[in-house]
Coordinates of C-alpha atoms and ligand atoms in Angstrom, one line a residue:
X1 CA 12.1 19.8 -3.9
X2 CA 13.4 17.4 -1.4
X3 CA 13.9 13.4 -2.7
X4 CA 10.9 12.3 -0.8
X5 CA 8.7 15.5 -2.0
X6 CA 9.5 14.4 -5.7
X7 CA 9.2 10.6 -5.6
X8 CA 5.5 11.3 -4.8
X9 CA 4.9 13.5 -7.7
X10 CA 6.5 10.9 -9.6
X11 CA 4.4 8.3 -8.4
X12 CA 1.2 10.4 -8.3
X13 CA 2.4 11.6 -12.9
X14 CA 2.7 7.6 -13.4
X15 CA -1.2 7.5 -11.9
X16 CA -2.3 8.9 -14.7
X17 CA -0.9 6.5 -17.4
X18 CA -2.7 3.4 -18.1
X19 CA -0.1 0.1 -18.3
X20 CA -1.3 0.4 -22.5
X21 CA -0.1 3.6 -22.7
X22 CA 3.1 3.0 -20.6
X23 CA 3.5 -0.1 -22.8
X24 CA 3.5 2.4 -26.0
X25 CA 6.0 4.7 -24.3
X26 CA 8.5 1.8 -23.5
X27 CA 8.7 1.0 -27.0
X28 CA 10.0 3.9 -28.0
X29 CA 12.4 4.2 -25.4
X30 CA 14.0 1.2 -25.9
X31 CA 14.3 1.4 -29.8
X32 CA 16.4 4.3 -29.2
X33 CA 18.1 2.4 -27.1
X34 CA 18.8 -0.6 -29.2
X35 CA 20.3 1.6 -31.6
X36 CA 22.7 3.1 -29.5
X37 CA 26.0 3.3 -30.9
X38 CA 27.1 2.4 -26.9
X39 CA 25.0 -1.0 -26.8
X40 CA 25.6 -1.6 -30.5
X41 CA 29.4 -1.4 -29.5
X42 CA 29.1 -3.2 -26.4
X43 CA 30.2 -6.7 -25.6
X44 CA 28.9 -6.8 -22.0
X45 CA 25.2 -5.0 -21.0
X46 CA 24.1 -4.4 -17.4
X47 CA 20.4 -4.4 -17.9
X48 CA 17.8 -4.3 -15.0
X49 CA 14.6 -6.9 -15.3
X50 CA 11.5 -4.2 -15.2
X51 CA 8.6 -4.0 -12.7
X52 CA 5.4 -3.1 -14.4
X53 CA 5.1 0.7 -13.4
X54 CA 9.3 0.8 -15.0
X55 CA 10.0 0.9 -18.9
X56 CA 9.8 -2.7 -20.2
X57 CA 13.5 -4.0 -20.4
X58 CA 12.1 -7.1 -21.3
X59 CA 12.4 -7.7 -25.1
X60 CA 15.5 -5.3 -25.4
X61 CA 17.3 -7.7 -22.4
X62 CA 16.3 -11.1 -24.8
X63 CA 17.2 -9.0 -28.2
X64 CA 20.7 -8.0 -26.7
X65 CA 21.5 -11.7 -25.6
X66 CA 20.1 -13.1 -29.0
X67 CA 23.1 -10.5 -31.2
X68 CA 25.5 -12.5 -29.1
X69 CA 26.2 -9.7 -26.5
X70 CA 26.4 -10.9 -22.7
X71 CA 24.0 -9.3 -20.2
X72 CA 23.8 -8.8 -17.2
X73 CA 21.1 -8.2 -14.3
X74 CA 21.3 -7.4 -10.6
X75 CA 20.6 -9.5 -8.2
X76 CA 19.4 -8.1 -4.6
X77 CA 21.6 -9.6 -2.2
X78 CA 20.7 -7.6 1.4
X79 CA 18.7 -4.4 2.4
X80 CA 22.2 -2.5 0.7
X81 CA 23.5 -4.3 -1.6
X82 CA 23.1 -5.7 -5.2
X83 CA 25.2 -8.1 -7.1
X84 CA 25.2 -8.6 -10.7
X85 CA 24.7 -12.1 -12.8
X86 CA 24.5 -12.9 -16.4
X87 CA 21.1 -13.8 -18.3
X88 CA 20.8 -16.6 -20.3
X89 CA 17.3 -17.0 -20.9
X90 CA 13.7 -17.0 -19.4
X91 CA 14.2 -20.2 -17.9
X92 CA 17.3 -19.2 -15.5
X93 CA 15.1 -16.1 -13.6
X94 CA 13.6 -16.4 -10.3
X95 CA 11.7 -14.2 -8.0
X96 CA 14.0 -12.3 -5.8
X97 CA 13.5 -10.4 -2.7
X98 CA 11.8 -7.4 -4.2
X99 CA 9.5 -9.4 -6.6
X100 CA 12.1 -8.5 -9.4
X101 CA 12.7 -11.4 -11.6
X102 CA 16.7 -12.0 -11.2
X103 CA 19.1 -14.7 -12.5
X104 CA 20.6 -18.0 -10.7
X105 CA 23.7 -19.0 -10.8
X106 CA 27.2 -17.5 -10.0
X107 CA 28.2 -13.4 -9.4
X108 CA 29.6 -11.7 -12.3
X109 CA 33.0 -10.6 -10.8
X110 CA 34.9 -8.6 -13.0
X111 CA 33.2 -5.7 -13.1
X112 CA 35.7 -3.6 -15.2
X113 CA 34.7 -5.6 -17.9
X114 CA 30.7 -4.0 -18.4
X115 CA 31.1 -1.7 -21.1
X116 CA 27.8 0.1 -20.6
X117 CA 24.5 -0.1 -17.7
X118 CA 21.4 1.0 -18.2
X119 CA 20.2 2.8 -15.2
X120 CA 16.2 3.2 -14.0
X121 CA 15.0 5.4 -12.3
X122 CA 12.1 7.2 -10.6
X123 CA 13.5 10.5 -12.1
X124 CA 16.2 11.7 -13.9
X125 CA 17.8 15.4 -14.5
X126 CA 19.3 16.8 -18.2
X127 CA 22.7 16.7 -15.9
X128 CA 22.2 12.9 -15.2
X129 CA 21.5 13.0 -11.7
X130 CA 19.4 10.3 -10.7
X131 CA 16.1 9.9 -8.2
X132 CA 15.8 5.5 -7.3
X133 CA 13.3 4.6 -5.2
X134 CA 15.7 5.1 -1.8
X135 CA 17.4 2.6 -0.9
X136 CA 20.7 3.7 -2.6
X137 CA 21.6 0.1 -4.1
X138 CA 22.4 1.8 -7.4
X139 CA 24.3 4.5 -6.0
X140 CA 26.5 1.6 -3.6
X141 CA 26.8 -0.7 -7.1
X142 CA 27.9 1.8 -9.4
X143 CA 30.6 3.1 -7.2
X144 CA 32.5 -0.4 -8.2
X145 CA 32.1 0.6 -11.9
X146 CA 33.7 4.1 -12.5
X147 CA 34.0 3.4 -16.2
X148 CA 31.5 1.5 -17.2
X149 CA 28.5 4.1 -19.6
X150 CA 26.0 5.0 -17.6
X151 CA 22.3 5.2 -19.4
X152 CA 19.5 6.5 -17.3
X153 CA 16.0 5.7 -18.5
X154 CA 12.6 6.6 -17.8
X155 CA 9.4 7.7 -19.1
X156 CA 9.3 11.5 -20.2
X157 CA 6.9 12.2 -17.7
X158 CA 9.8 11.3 -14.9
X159 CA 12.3 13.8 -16.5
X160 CA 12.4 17.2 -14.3
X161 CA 14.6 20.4 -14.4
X162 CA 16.3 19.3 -11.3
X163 CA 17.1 16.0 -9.3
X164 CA 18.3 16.9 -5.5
X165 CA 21.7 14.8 -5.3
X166 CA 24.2 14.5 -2.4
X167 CA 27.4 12.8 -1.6
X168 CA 26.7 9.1 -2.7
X169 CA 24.5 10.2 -5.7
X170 CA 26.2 8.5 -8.8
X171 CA 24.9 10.6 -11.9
X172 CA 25.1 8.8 -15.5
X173 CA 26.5 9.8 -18.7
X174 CA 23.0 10.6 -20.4
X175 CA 19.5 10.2 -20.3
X176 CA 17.4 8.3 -22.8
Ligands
ADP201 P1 18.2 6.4 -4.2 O1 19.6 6.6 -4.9 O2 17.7 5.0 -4.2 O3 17.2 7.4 -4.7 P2 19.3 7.8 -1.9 O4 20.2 8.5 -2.9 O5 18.3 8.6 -1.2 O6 18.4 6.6 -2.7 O7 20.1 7.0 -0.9 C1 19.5 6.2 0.1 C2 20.5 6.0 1.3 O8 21.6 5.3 0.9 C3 21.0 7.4 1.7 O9 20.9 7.4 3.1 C4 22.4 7.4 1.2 O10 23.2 8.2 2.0 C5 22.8 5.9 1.3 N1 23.9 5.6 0.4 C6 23.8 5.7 -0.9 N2 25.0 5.3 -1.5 C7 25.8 5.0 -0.5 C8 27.2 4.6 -0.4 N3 27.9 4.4 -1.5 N4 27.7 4.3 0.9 C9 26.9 4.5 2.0 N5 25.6 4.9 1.9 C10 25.1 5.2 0.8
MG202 MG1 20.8 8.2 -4.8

């Protein structure tokens, strides 16, 4: 299947899911997440603030910052490019460009030190390779951050045999 072919079966699987029952599926997800010996190890978390069709980052982004960790969340800063910034708390979001709530206040610059990202995505493979929604920021981002531990996530329903990838395609270390 090409990229385009499957992000429409994605889309058209999510149809089918209320935002209850999407709600109910996030919270397992990101239990297993919080539990992770990589986040429980981690100092620094690259998180992403979810849209309502994603798997709610929400509490897990507040729980992390609360256990003293320091995330992080991108920050759209062109049609190619995203930047990263830490989160504080509720108070220091604001609607960016794509209606994604992001952080104000200065770049996070050194990079090397985000131990591990959590990763969305539209689909995922067992392999780690990685369907977004087509605009490649994740792919240009993670380039800059070779070691950081990648983490996809997604529903189950987003999880297929086999993601198409080429040349820029950044795969992650595992899929939750
Ligand atoms: P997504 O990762 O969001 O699913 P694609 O993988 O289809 O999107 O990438 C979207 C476009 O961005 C493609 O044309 C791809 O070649 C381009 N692209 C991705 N990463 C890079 C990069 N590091 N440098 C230049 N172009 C890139
Ligand atoms: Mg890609």
């Amino acid at each position: 299947m090409e990229k385009n072919e499957l992000r429409k079966e994605i889309r058209s699987r999510k149809r089918q899911f209320s935002a209850e029952e999407l709600r109910v599926q996030s919270l397992s997800l990101i239990s297993r997440l919080l539990v992770h010996p990589r986040i429980e190890q981690a100092n620094t978390v690259m998180l992403y603030h979810s849209l309502p069709d994603e798997v709610d980052t929400h509490t897990a982004i507040d729980r992390l910052a609360a256990c003293g960790k320091r995330v992080l969340l991108p920050v759209v800063l062109d049609e190619e490019r995203m930047e990263v910034r830490e989160y504080r708390d509720q108070a220091c979001l604001q609607t960016g460009s794509m209606n994604i709530l992001e952080p104000m206040g200065r770049p996070f610059q050194t990079l090397e030190e985000i131990d591990v990202i959590v990763v969305p995505g539209m689909s995922f493979d067992a392999d780690g390779h990685r369907l977004g929604r087509g605009k490649g920021y994740y792919d240009r981002f993670l380039q800059q951050v070779p070691k950081a531990y990648k983490i996809g996530i997604c529903f189950d329903f987003q999880k297929v045999d086999y993601v198409p990838s080429d040349q820029y395609d950044i795969p992650v270390n595992e899929v939750i």
